Coordinates of C-alpha atoms and ligand atoms in Angstrom, one line a residue:
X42 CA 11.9 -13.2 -51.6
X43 CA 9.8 -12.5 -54.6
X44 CA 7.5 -8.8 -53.9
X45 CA 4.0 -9.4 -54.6
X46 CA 2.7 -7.5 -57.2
X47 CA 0.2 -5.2 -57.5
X48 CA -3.5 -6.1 -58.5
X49 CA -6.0 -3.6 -59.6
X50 CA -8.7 -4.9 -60.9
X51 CA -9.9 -8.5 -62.1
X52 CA -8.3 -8.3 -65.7
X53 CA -4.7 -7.4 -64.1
X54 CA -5.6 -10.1 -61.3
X55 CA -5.6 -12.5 -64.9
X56 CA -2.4 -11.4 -66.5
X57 CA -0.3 -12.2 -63.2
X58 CA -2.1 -15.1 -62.5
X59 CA -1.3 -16.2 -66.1
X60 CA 2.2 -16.3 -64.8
X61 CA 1.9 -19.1 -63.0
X62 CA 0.6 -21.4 -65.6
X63 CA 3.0 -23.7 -65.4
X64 CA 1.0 -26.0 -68.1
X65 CA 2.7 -25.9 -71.6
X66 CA 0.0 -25.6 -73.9
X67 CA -1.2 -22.7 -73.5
X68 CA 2.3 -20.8 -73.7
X69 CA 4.0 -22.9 -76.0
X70 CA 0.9 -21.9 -78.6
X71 CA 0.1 -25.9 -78.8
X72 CA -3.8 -25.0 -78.1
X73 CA -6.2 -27.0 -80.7
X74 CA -8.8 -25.2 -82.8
X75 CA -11.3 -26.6 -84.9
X76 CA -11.4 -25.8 -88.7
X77 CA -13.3 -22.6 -88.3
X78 CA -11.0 -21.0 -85.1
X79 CA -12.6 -22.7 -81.8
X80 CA -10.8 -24.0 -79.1
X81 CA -11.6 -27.4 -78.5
X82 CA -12.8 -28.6 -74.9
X83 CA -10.1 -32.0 -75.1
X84 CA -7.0 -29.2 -74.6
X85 CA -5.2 -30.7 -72.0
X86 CA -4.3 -26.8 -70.1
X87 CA -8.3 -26.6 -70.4
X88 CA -9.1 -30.0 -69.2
X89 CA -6.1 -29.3 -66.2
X90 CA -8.0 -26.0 -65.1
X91 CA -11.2 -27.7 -65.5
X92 CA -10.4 -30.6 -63.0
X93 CA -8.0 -27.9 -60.9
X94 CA -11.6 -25.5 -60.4
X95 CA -13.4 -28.7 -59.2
X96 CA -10.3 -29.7 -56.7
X97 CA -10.2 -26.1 -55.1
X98 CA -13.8 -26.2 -54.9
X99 CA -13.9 -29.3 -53.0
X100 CA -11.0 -28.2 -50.9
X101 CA -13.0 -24.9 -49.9
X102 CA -16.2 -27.3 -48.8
X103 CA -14.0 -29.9 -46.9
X104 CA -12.3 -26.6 -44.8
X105 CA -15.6 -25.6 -43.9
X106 CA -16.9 -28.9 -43.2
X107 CA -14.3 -30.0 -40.7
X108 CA -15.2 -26.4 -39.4
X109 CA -18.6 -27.7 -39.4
X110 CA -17.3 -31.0 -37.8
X111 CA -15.0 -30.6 -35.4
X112 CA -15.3 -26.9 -34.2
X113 CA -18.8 -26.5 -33.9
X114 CA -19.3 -24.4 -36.9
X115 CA -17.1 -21.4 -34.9
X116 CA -14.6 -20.0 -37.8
X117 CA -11.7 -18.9 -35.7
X118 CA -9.1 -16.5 -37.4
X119 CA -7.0 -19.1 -39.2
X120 CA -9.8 -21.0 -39.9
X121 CA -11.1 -17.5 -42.6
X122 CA -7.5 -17.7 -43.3
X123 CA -7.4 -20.9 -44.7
X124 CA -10.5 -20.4 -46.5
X125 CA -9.8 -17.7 -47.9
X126 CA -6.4 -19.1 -49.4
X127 CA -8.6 -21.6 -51.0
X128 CA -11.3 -19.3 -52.3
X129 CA -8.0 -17.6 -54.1
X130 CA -7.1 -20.9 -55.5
X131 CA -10.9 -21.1 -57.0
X132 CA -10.5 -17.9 -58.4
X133 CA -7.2 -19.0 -59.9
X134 CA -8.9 -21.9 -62.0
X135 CA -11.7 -19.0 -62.8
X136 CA -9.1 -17.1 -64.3
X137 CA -7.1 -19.5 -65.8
X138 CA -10.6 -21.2 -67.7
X139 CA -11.4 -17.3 -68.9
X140 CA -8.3 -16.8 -70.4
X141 CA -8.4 -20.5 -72.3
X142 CA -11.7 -19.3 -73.6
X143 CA -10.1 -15.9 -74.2
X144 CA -12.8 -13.7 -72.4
X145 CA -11.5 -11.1 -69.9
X146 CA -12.3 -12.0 -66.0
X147 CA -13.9 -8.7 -66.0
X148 CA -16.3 -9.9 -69.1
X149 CA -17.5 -12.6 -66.4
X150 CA -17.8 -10.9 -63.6
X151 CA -20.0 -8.5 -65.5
X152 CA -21.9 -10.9 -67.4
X153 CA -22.7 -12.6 -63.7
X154 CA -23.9 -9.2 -62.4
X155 CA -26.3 -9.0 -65.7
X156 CA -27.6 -12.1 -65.3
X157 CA -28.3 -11.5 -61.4
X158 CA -29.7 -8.3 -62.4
X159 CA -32.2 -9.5 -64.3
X160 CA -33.2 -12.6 -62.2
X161 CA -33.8 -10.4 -59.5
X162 CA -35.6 -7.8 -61.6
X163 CA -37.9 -11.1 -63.0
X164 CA -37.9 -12.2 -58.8
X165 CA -36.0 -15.6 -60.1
X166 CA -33.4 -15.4 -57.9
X167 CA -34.7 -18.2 -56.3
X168 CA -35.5 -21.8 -58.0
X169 CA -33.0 -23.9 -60.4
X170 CA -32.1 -23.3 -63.5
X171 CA -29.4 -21.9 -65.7
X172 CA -30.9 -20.1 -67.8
X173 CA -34.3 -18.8 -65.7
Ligands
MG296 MG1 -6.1 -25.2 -52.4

């Protein structure tokens, strides 16, 4: 059996998750650029991590829903288990979309802090909105 390795922080948590890209674009160097050195959103690894993101994300909700559903709303042990395998499956796509758009995971877990930050600072936090 393979030994898990060791993660430290968010940007390691990318380069082994990287690994596992099984996805040959992105390793065989057949990523498309515009003219002027941009990665164009139509790259099929992007597209696949895209889609991927969206599929974990509905698997998380549907988990919780039948929790929801079925057990009245009581998360037993496996239950958090389960949820939490998915929630490491979302992060996977998170990772895998940062690296396609070459910005460390740590970049976006700052930049999400800022932008918290400041909402809170502004008292936005609440209401819709990107950019608020
Ligand atoms: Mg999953």
């Amino acid at each position: 059996m393979r030994k898990t390795e060791k993660i430290h922080g968010l940007d390691d948590y990318q380069t082994v998750a990287l690994k596992y890209d099984t996805y040959p674009s992105f390793r065989d160097g057949l990523m498309k650029y515009s003219k002027d050195g941009i990665m164009v959103a139509t790259e099929k690894g992007l597209i696949e991590k895209v889609l991927g993101l969206s599929g974990e994300a509905g698997e998380t909700v549907d988990k919780y829903k039948k929790i929801l559903r079925d057990k009245d709303g009581i998360i037993s042990p496996s239950d958090r288990e389960e949820l939490v395998k998915e929630l490491g499956d979302v992060l996977w796509y998170v990772a895998m979309i940062s690296e396609y758009l070459e910005v460390p995971l740590s970049d976006v877990a700052k930049r999400n802090i800022e932008k918290l930050e400041s909402r809170y600072k502004r008292n936005k936090i609440h209401g819709a909105g990107d950019n608020r």
